[in-house]
Amino acid sequence: MREWSTLALLAMSGIGLAAGDATPLSDGKTLNGWKPLGGTAEYRVVDGVIVGTSKFEKVNSFLVTERNYSDFVLEFDVRQDVGPTNSGVQFRSASKPDFENGRVHGYQSDIDPSDKAWSGGIYEEAQRGWFYTGDMNPPGKSLYKYGEWNHFRIEALGSRLRTWINGKPASDVIDDGHRSGFIGLQVHSINSAEEAGRSTSWKKLTVQTKNLKRAPPMNIFIRNNLPNNLDADEKAQGWKLLWDGKSSTGWRSAAGAGFPQKGWTTANGELAVSAKSGAGDVMTEQQFGAFELQMEFKTSAGANSGIFYLLTAAHDPASGAPLGLEYQILDDERHPDAKAGIDGNRTIASLYDIYPRATLRTNLGVKPVVGAWQHARIVSREDGSVEHWLNGVKVLEFNRHSDDYRAHVAGSKFKSTPKFGEAERGHILLQDHGDAVSFRSIKIREL
C-alpha cells in the first residue's frame, strides 16, 4: 500500500516518473557495476535490497557506481530500522588521488533520522558542507519516516539540484561546483562501538538520463550559490537583486547624497569596503517595510561590520550608531566585541546589543568561517516578528513590538532612543566599521 501511495503523491505533485526511460542501477542479486570507497563498512545484497552496515571507524564508507552521470533523475527507496544512524546518497561525486588521498567528495542528499531532521538536504561532502539544511524548508523536516521505506528523488539538471521525499519537496539548490560524477551510497562513520552493526537499506535504484524534463517549481526557499544571479523561479517568488553586482546603482553614502568616492568598490562581483578607509556606511536609496533579505558576506580576520535594517536615520544622536536594527557581522574568535555586551548579544548574527543569537551548530558549511562566503538571511514581517538566519539555520527570533523586546532595548545602548527599532519602514545599510568586508548576492522580496 505504501508504494502505491508514493506513486500517487508523485503524480499529484506534477513530478514525471522516470519509469519509461529509467535504468536500474542494481540487478537485485549482486553488486556488479558498483565499487567500495573510503571506509570498510559492509555492503551486500539481500532479497533484492542493498544493505550497508556500519563499522566502528572514523571514515565514511561509500558504495559507488563505476559509471559517472551528469544530468539525470535518480530515484530510490531507503529504510533504516537497525538503530538510527546518518547516511546519504552521493551524486556528481568523485575520488581523486590529488584530493585528500582519494577522499570521496561531491554533492550528497542527506538521510538524517536524528532530531535535527535534515533528510533530503543537500550537502557537499568533504568540501563546502551544507548548502540546504532541513531548517530552510520546515515542512520537509517531517517527510522522512524512520523504520519505513521512503522514496527519494534527486533531480540534477545543469546547475539546478532538487530533492523530494515521498513526493514532497525537500530542497532546491543552484550551484555549479560539479557537473558530473558517480552516484554513491554512504554508510557514515560512527563515534562509538554501540553504533556498529546499524544498517541502511536501498532498493529500486533507477537513473534516467534521457528525455529529461524539469519538474514544476517547488515553491520553497531556493539557495542560489551563483554570485549575483537571480533565477526565473526566484523572480516568480518575488525576489529582486538589491545590488546589481557591478555598480552603485540604488545605493548611496549614509552621510549624504552620492556613493563614497573611496573605500567602497563594486569590482569582481563584490560590494566591498577596505580596512581603515574612512569611507563610512552605505545604504539603500529605497525603504522597505515587511521583507525577506538575503546576502552573502565575507570577513577578514578580526573584522566587525553589520547589516542594518528598518533604518530611519544614519546616526542616532543618543548612541552615535546608525538608527536601525543590526544583524551583527563579527569574527567572534578574534574580535573583543564578542565578549562584550550581555550574554553574547554582540556575536555574529545577533541583534546587536539587544538579543544574542542561539548557540551555533558546528556542521561544515554552517559554522561561520573567516575568509569564506557566509549566507545571511533576515525576515521582518508586518506583525513585528523578525528572524535572523546564518548559513541555513535560524539562530534568532523575536518580535520588535513585544514587551520582551522593549525590555531588552531598555538594557541596551539604545535605551535613550524612543521606540528604537519599531519603525514601519526603513533603509538597508551595510556598515563600515574600519575592517575589510565584502558582500554579494544581495536580494530582497517584499512580504
Coordinates of C-alpha atoms in Angstrom, one line a residue:
M1 CA 0.0 0.0 0.0
R2 CA 2.8 2.4 0.8
E3 CA 4.3 2.1 -2.7
W4 CA 1.0 2.9 -4.3
S5 CA 0.6 5.9 -2.1
T6 CA 4.1 7.1 -3.1
L7 CA 3.2 6.9 -6.8
A8 CA 0.1 8.8 -6.1
L9 CA 1.9 11.5 -4.3
L10 CA 4.4 11.9 -7.2
A11 CA 1.6 12.1 -9.7
M12 CA -0.3 14.7 -7.7
S13 CA 2.8 16.8 -7.3
G14 CA 3.3 17.0 -11.0
I15 CA 6.6 15.1 -11.0
G16 CA 7.1 13.0 -14.0
L17 CA 8.1 9.4 -13.1
A18 CA 11.2 8.1 -14.7
A19 CA 9.8 4.6 -15.4
G20 CA 9.8 4.6 -19.2
D21 CA 13.4 5.8 -19.6
A22 CA 14.9 4.8 -16.3
T23 CA 17.7 2.3 -16.0
P24 CA 18.1 0.1 -12.9
L25 CA 21.4 0.7 -11.0
S26 CA 21.2 -2.7 -9.3
D27 CA 20.5 -6.2 -10.7
G28 CA 19.0 -7.2 -7.4
K29 CA 21.4 -10.0 -6.9
T30 CA 25.0 -8.8 -7.0
L31 CA 27.0 -5.6 -6.6
N32 CA 28.1 -5.6 -10.2
G33 CA 28.6 -2.0 -11.5
W34 CA 29.5 -0.8 -8.0
K35 CA 32.7 -0.5 -6.1
P36 CA 33.6 0.4 -2.5
L37 CA 35.5 3.5 -1.5
G38 CA 36.5 5.1 1.8
G39 CA 35.9 3.0 4.9
T40 CA 35.3 -0.7 5.4
A41 CA 31.5 -0.8 6.1
E42 CA 29.9 -4.0 4.7
Y43 CA 27.6 -3.8 1.6
R44 CA 25.6 -6.8 0.5
V45 CA 22.5 -7.7 -1.5
V46 CA 19.7 -9.3 0.5
D47 CA 16.4 -10.2 -1.3
G48 CA 17.0 -7.6 -3.9
V49 CA 18.0 -4.9 -1.4
I50 CA 21.4 -3.3 -1.0
V51 CA 22.2 -3.2 2.7
G52 CA 25.1 -1.2 4.2
T53 CA 26.1 -2.0 7.7
S54 CA 28.3 0.4 9.8
K55 CA 31.6 -0.5 11.5
F56 CA 33.3 1.3 14.3
E57 CA 35.6 3.6 12.4
K58 CA 36.1 7.3 11.8
V59 CA 36.0 7.1 8.0
N60 CA 32.8 7.3 5.9
S61 CA 32.2 4.4 3.6
F62 CA 30.7 4.5 0.1
L63 CA 29.5 2.1 -2.5
V64 CA 29.7 4.0 -5.7
T65 CA 28.8 3.4 -9.3
E66 CA 31.6 2.6 -11.8
R67 CA 30.0 5.0 -14.2
N68 CA 29.7 8.7 -14.0
Y69 CA 26.5 10.7 -14.6
S70 CA 25.9 14.4 -15.4
D71 CA 22.3 15.4 -15.9
F72 CA 19.8 12.8 -14.5
V73 CA 16.9 12.0 -12.3
L74 CA 17.8 9.4 -9.6
E75 CA 15.1 7.6 -7.7
F76 CA 15.3 5.1 -4.9
D77 CA 13.7 3.8 -1.8
V78 CA 15.6 3.8 1.5
R79 CA 14.9 2.4 5.0
Q80 CA 16.8 2.5 8.3
D81 CA 15.5 0.2 11.1
V82 CA 18.5 -1.1 13.0
G83 CA 19.4 1.9 15.1
P84 CA 19.3 5.5 13.8
T85 CA 22.5 6.5 12.0
N86 CA 23.3 9.2 9.5
S87 CA 23.6 8.2 5.8
G88 CA 23.2 9.8 2.4
V89 CA 23.4 9.4 -1.3
Q90 CA 26.3 11.0 -3.2
F91 CA 25.8 12.3 -6.7
R92 CA 28.1 14.1 -9.2
S93 CA 30.9 12.9 -6.9
A94 CA 34.5 11.9 -7.3
S95 CA 37.5 10.2 -5.7
K96 CA 40.8 11.6 -7.0
P97 CA 44.4 10.9 -5.8
D98 CA 45.2 14.6 -5.7
F99 CA 42.2 15.4 -3.4
E100 CA 43.0 14.2 0.2
N101 CA 44.3 10.8 -1.0
G102 CA 41.2 9.9 -2.8
R103 CA 38.6 11.1 -0.3
V104 CA 35.1 11.0 -1.7
H105 CA 33.7 14.5 -2.4
G106 CA 30.8 16.0 -4.2
Y107 CA 27.1 16.5 -3.7
Q108 CA 25.0 14.5 -1.2
S109 CA 21.4 14.2 -0.4
D110 CA 21.3 13.6 3.3
I111 CA 19.5 10.8 5.1
D112 CA 19.1 12.0 8.7
P113 CA 17.0 10.1 11.2
S114 CA 18.1 12.3 14.1
D115 CA 16.1 15.0 15.8
K116 CA 17.8 17.5 13.5
A117 CA 15.8 16.0 10.7
W118 CA 17.7 17.3 7.7
S119 CA 16.9 14.4 5.4
G120 CA 16.8 15.5 1.8
G121 CA 19.0 18.4 2.5
I122 CA 21.9 19.0 0.1
Y123 CA 25.5 18.8 1.4
E124 CA 28.8 19.0 -0.3
E125 CA 30.8 16.1 1.1
A126 CA 34.4 17.0 2.2
Q127 CA 34.2 20.5 0.7
R128 CA 31.9 23.4 1.4
G129 CA 29.5 21.5 3.5
W130 CA 25.8 22.3 3.9
F131 CA 24.0 24.2 1.1
Y132 CA 20.5 23.4 2.0
T133 CA 19.6 22.4 5.6
G134 CA 16.3 20.9 6.6
D135 CA 15.5 24.1 8.5
M136 CA 15.3 26.0 5.3
N137 CA 12.2 24.1 4.3
P138 CA 10.4 23.4 7.6
P139 CA 7.6 21.2 6.2
G140 CA 10.3 18.9 4.7
K141 CA 11.6 18.0 8.2
S142 CA 8.8 15.6 8.8
L143 CA 8.9 13.8 5.4
Y144 CA 11.4 11.1 6.3
K145 CA 9.9 8.2 8.3
Y146 CA 12.4 6.2 10.3
G147 CA 11.7 2.5 10.1
E148 CA 9.7 2.7 6.9
W149 CA 10.6 2.7 3.2
N150 CA 11.0 6.3 2.0
H151 CA 11.0 7.3 -1.7
F152 CA 13.7 9.8 -2.7
R153 CA 14.0 11.6 -6.0
I154 CA 17.1 13.6 -6.9
E155 CA 17.0 15.9 -10.0
A156 CA 20.3 17.2 -11.2
L157 CA 19.8 19.3 -14.4
G158 CA 22.6 21.7 -15.2
S159 CA 23.3 23.8 -12.1
R160 CA 19.8 23.0 -10.6
L161 CA 19.8 20.4 -7.8
R162 CA 16.5 19.4 -6.2
T163 CA 15.3 16.6 -4.0
W164 CA 11.9 15.2 -3.0
I165 CA 11.0 12.7 -0.2
N166 CA 7.8 10.7 -0.6
G167 CA 6.6 13.0 -3.4
K168 CA 7.1 16.2 -1.4
P169 CA 9.8 19.0 -1.9
A170 CA 12.8 18.7 0.3
S171 CA 15.5 21.1 -1.1
D172 CA 16.2 23.4 -4.0
V173 CA 19.8 24.5 -4.8
I174 CA 21.5 26.3 -7.7
D175 CA 25.3 25.5 -7.8
D176 CA 27.9 25.0 -10.5
G177 CA 30.6 23.1 -8.4
H178 CA 30.2 19.7 -10.0
R179 CA 28.7 18.8 -13.4
S180 CA 29.4 15.1 -13.5
G181 CA 30.4 12.2 -11.2
F182 CA 29.4 8.9 -9.7
I183 CA 26.4 8.0 -7.5
G184 CA 27.3 6.6 -4.1
L185 CA 25.5 5.0 -1.1
Q186 CA 27.0 6.3 2.1
V187 CA 27.4 4.5 5.4
H188 CA 28.5 7.2 7.8
S189 CA 31.4 6.9 10.2
I190 CA 30.4 6.3 13.8
N191 CA 31.7 7.6 17.1
S192 CA 31.0 4.6 19.4
A193 CA 31.1 0.8 19.3
E194 CA 27.4 0.8 20.3
E195 CA 26.6 2.2 16.8
A196 CA 28.4 -0.7 15.0
G197 CA 26.0 -3.0 13.1
R198 CA 23.4 -0.4 12.3
S199 CA 22.2 -0.6 8.7
T200 CA 20.8 1.4 5.8
S201 CA 18.9 -0.3 3.0
W202 CA 18.3 0.8 -0.5
K203 CA 16.1 -0.7 -3.3
K204 CA 14.5 0.3 -6.6
L205 CA 17.5 2.4 -7.5
T206 CA 17.0 3.8 -11.0
V207 CA 18.6 6.6 -13.0
Q208 CA 17.1 8.4 -16.0
T209 CA 19.5 10.3 -18.4
K210 CA 17.4 10.7 -21.5
N211 CA 14.2 12.7 -22.3
L212 CA 14.7 14.7 -19.1
K213 CA 12.2 17.4 -18.2
R214 CA 12.5 19.6 -15.2
A215 CA 9.7 19.1 -12.7
P216 CA 7.4 22.1 -11.8
P217 CA 8.6 24.8 -9.4
M218 CA 8.7 23.6 -5.8
N219 CA 7.7 26.9 -4.2
I220 CA 10.2 26.5 -1.4
F221 CA 13.2 28.7 -0.5
I222 CA 15.9 28.5 -3.2
R223 CA 19.5 28.5 -2.2
N224 CA 21.3 30.1 -5.2
N225 CA 25.1 29.8 -4.9
L226 CA 25.7 31.6 -8.3
P227 CA 27.0 35.1 -7.4
N228 CA 24.6 37.9 -8.0
N229 CA 22.3 35.6 -10.0
L230 CA 18.5 35.7 -10.0
D231 CA 16.8 32.6 -11.3
A232 CA 13.4 32.7 -13.0
D233 CA 11.9 30.7 -10.1
E234 CA 13.3 33.2 -7.7
K235 CA 11.8 36.1 -9.7
A236 CA 8.4 34.2 -9.6
Q237 CA 8.7 34.1 -5.8
G238 CA 9.1 37.9 -5.7
W239 CA 12.9 38.2 -5.3
K240 CA 14.8 41.1 -6.7
L241 CA 18.5 42.0 -6.7
L242 CA 19.0 44.8 -4.3
W243 CA 22.5 45.2 -5.7
D244 CA 23.1 44.6 -9.4
G245 CA 26.6 43.1 -8.9
K246 CA 28.5 45.7 -10.8
S247 CA 27.6 49.3 -9.9
S248 CA 26.5 51.6 -7.1
T249 CA 23.0 52.0 -8.5
G250 CA 20.4 52.1 -5.8
W251 CA 23.0 52.7 -3.0
R252 CA 24.4 55.9 -1.5
S253 CA 26.6 57.1 1.3
A254 CA 24.8 57.1 4.7
A255 CA 26.5 60.5 5.2
G256 CA 24.7 62.2 2.3
A257 CA 24.0 62.1 -1.4
G258 CA 26.1 60.1 -3.8
F259 CA 28.2 56.9 -3.4
P260 CA 31.5 57.1 -1.5
Q261 CA 34.4 58.1 -3.8
K262 CA 36.8 55.9 -1.8
G263 CA 36.8 52.9 0.4
W264 CA 33.9 51.1 -1.2
T265 CA 34.3 49.2 -4.5
T266 CA 32.0 47.4 -6.8
A267 CA 34.5 45.3 -8.8
N268 CA 34.7 41.5 -9.3
G269 CA 31.0 41.0 -8.3
E270 CA 31.6 42.2 -4.8
L271 CA 30.4 45.2 -2.9
A272 CA 33.4 45.6 -0.7
V273 CA 34.8 48.1 1.9
S274 CA 38.5 48.2 2.6
A275 CA 40.1 48.5 6.0
K276 CA 40.6 51.8 7.6
S277 CA 39.4 53.7 4.6
G278 CA 37.1 56.1 6.4
A279 CA 34.6 55.7 3.7
G280 CA 31.6 55.4 6.1
D281 CA 28.5 53.3 5.7
V282 CA 26.4 52.8 2.6
M283 CA 22.6 52.4 2.4
T284 CA 19.8 51.7 0.0
E285 CA 18.0 54.7 -1.6
Q286 CA 14.8 52.7 -1.2
Q287 CA 13.0 52.0 2.1
F288 CA 11.3 48.7 3.0
G289 CA 8.7 47.6 5.4
A290 CA 7.9 43.8 5.6
F291 CA 10.6 42.0 3.7
E292 CA 12.9 39.0 3.4
L293 CA 16.5 39.9 2.8
Q294 CA 19.4 37.6 2.0
M295 CA 23.0 38.1 1.0
E296 CA 26.5 36.6 1.3
F297 CA 29.2 38.2 3.2
K298 CA 32.9 37.6 3.7
T299 CA 35.0 39.0 6.5
S300 CA 38.7 39.5 7.1
A301 CA 40.4 38.2 10.3
G302 CA 39.2 40.2 13.3
A303 CA 36.6 42.1 11.4
N304 CA 33.5 43.9 12.6
S305 CA 30.6 45.0 10.5
G306 CA 26.8 44.8 10.3
I307 CA 23.6 44.7 8.2
F308 CA 21.2 47.3 9.4
Y309 CA 17.5 47.2 8.5
L310 CA 14.5 49.4 9.2
L311 CA 17.0 52.2 9.4
T312 CA 15.4 55.6 9.9
A313 CA 18.5 57.8 10.3
A314 CA 22.2 57.4 9.5
H315 CA 23.1 58.2 13.1
D316 CA 21.3 58.1 16.4
P317 CA 22.1 61.2 18.4
A318 CA 22.0 59.2 21.7
S319 CA 24.3 56.3 20.7
G320 CA 26.1 57.6 17.7
A321 CA 25.2 54.3 15.8
P322 CA 23.0 54.0 12.7
L323 CA 19.4 54.3 13.9
G324 CA 18.1 50.8 13.0
L325 CA 18.3 47.2 13.9
E326 CA 21.6 45.5 13.3
Y327 CA 22.4 41.9 12.2
Q328 CA 25.8 41.7 13.7
I329 CA 28.8 40.6 11.5
L330 CA 31.8 39.7 13.6
D331 CA 34.8 37.4 13.8
D332 CA 33.8 36.0 17.2
E333 CA 37.1 34.3 17.8
R334 CA 39.3 37.3 17.3
H335 CA 37.2 40.5 17.9
P336 CA 36.8 41.6 21.6
D337 CA 33.2 42.7 21.0
A338 CA 32.1 39.1 21.0
K339 CA 32.7 39.0 24.8
A340 CA 31.2 42.4 25.4
G341 CA 27.5 43.2 25.9
I342 CA 25.2 40.8 27.7
D343 CA 25.0 37.0 27.2
G344 CA 26.7 37.2 23.8
N345 CA 24.4 39.8 22.2
R346 CA 27.3 41.2 20.2
T347 CA 28.3 37.9 18.5
I348 CA 27.7 37.1 14.8
A349 CA 24.1 37.0 13.7
S350 CA 22.9 38.5 17.0
L351 CA 20.6 41.5 17.1
Y352 CA 23.4 43.8 18.2
D353 CA 23.4 44.7 21.9
I354 CA 19.8 43.5 22.3
Y355 CA 19.3 39.8 21.7
P356 CA 22.0 37.1 21.4
R357 CA 21.7 34.5 18.7
A358 CA 21.4 30.8 19.6
T359 CA 24.4 28.6 20.0
L360 CA 25.8 27.8 16.6
R361 CA 25.9 24.4 15.1
T362 CA 29.4 23.2 14.2
N363 CA 28.5 21.4 11.0
L364 CA 30.7 22.1 8.0
G365 CA 29.1 24.9 5.9
V366 CA 27.0 26.0 8.9
K367 CA 29.7 27.2 11.3
P368 CA 31.0 30.6 10.1
V369 CA 34.5 30.7 8.7
V370 CA 36.5 33.8 8.3
G371 CA 37.6 34.5 4.7
A372 CA 34.8 32.3 3.2
W373 CA 31.4 33.4 2.0
Q374 CA 28.7 33.1 4.6
H375 CA 24.9 33.3 4.0
A376 CA 22.8 35.8 6.0
R377 CA 19.0 36.0 5.9
I378 CA 16.7 38.4 7.7
V379 CA 12.9 38.0 7.7
S380 CA 10.9 41.1 9.0
R381 CA 7.2 40.7 9.0
E382 CA 4.4 43.2 9.2
D383 CA 3.3 41.9 12.7
G384 CA 6.8 42.8 14.1
S385 CA 8.2 39.2 14.1
V386 CA 11.8 39.0 12.9
E387 CA 14.1 36.1 12.2
H388 CA 17.9 36.0 11.8
W389 CA 19.4 33.2 9.8
L390 CA 23.0 32.2 9.4
N391 CA 24.1 29.6 6.8
G392 CA 20.7 28.0 6.5
V393 CA 19.9 27.9 10.3
K394 CA 17.5 30.2 12.1
V395 CA 19.5 31.5 15.1
L396 CA 17.3 34.2 16.4
E397 CA 13.6 35.0 16.5
F398 CA 11.9 37.9 18.3
N399 CA 9.0 40.4 17.9
R400 CA 10.1 44.1 17.8
H401 CA 6.7 45.2 19.1
S402 CA 6.7 43.0 22.2
D403 CA 7.2 43.8 25.8
D404 CA 10.1 41.5 25.9
Y405 CA 11.8 43.3 23.1
R406 CA 11.3 46.7 24.8
A407 CA 12.7 45.3 28.0
H408 CA 15.9 44.2 26.2
V409 CA 16.2 47.6 24.5
A410 CA 15.9 49.2 27.9
G411 CA 19.0 47.3 28.9
S412 CA 21.0 48.2 25.8
K413 CA 22.9 51.2 24.5
F414 CA 19.7 52.2 22.7
K415 CA 17.7 52.7 25.8
S416 CA 17.5 56.5 25.4
T417 CA 16.0 56.3 21.9
P418 CA 12.2 56.3 21.9
K419 CA 10.7 53.3 20.1
F420 CA 14.0 52.1 18.9
G421 CA 13.7 49.6 16.0
E422 CA 9.9 49.9 15.8
A423 CA 9.6 51.9 12.6
E424 CA 7.2 50.7 10.0
R425 CA 9.7 51.2 7.2
G426 CA 13.4 51.9 6.7
H427 CA 16.6 51.6 4.7
I428 CA 19.0 48.7 4.5
L429 CA 22.6 49.7 5.5
L430 CA 26.0 48.0 5.2
Q431 CA 28.4 49.1 7.9
D432 CA 31.9 50.3 7.5
H433 CA 33.5 49.6 10.9
G434 CA 37.1 50.1 9.7
D435 CA 37.6 46.4 8.6
A436 CA 37.7 44.8 5.2
V437 CA 34.3 43.1 4.5
S438 CA 32.7 42.0 1.2
F439 CA 29.1 41.5 0.2
R440 CA 27.4 39.9 -2.8
S441 CA 24.1 38.3 -4.0
I442 CA 22.1 40.9 -2.1
K443 CA 18.4 40.0 -2.7
I444 CA 15.1 41.1 -1.2
R445 CA 11.5 40.4 -1.6
E446 CA 8.7 42.4 0.0
L447 CA 6.2 40.5 2.0

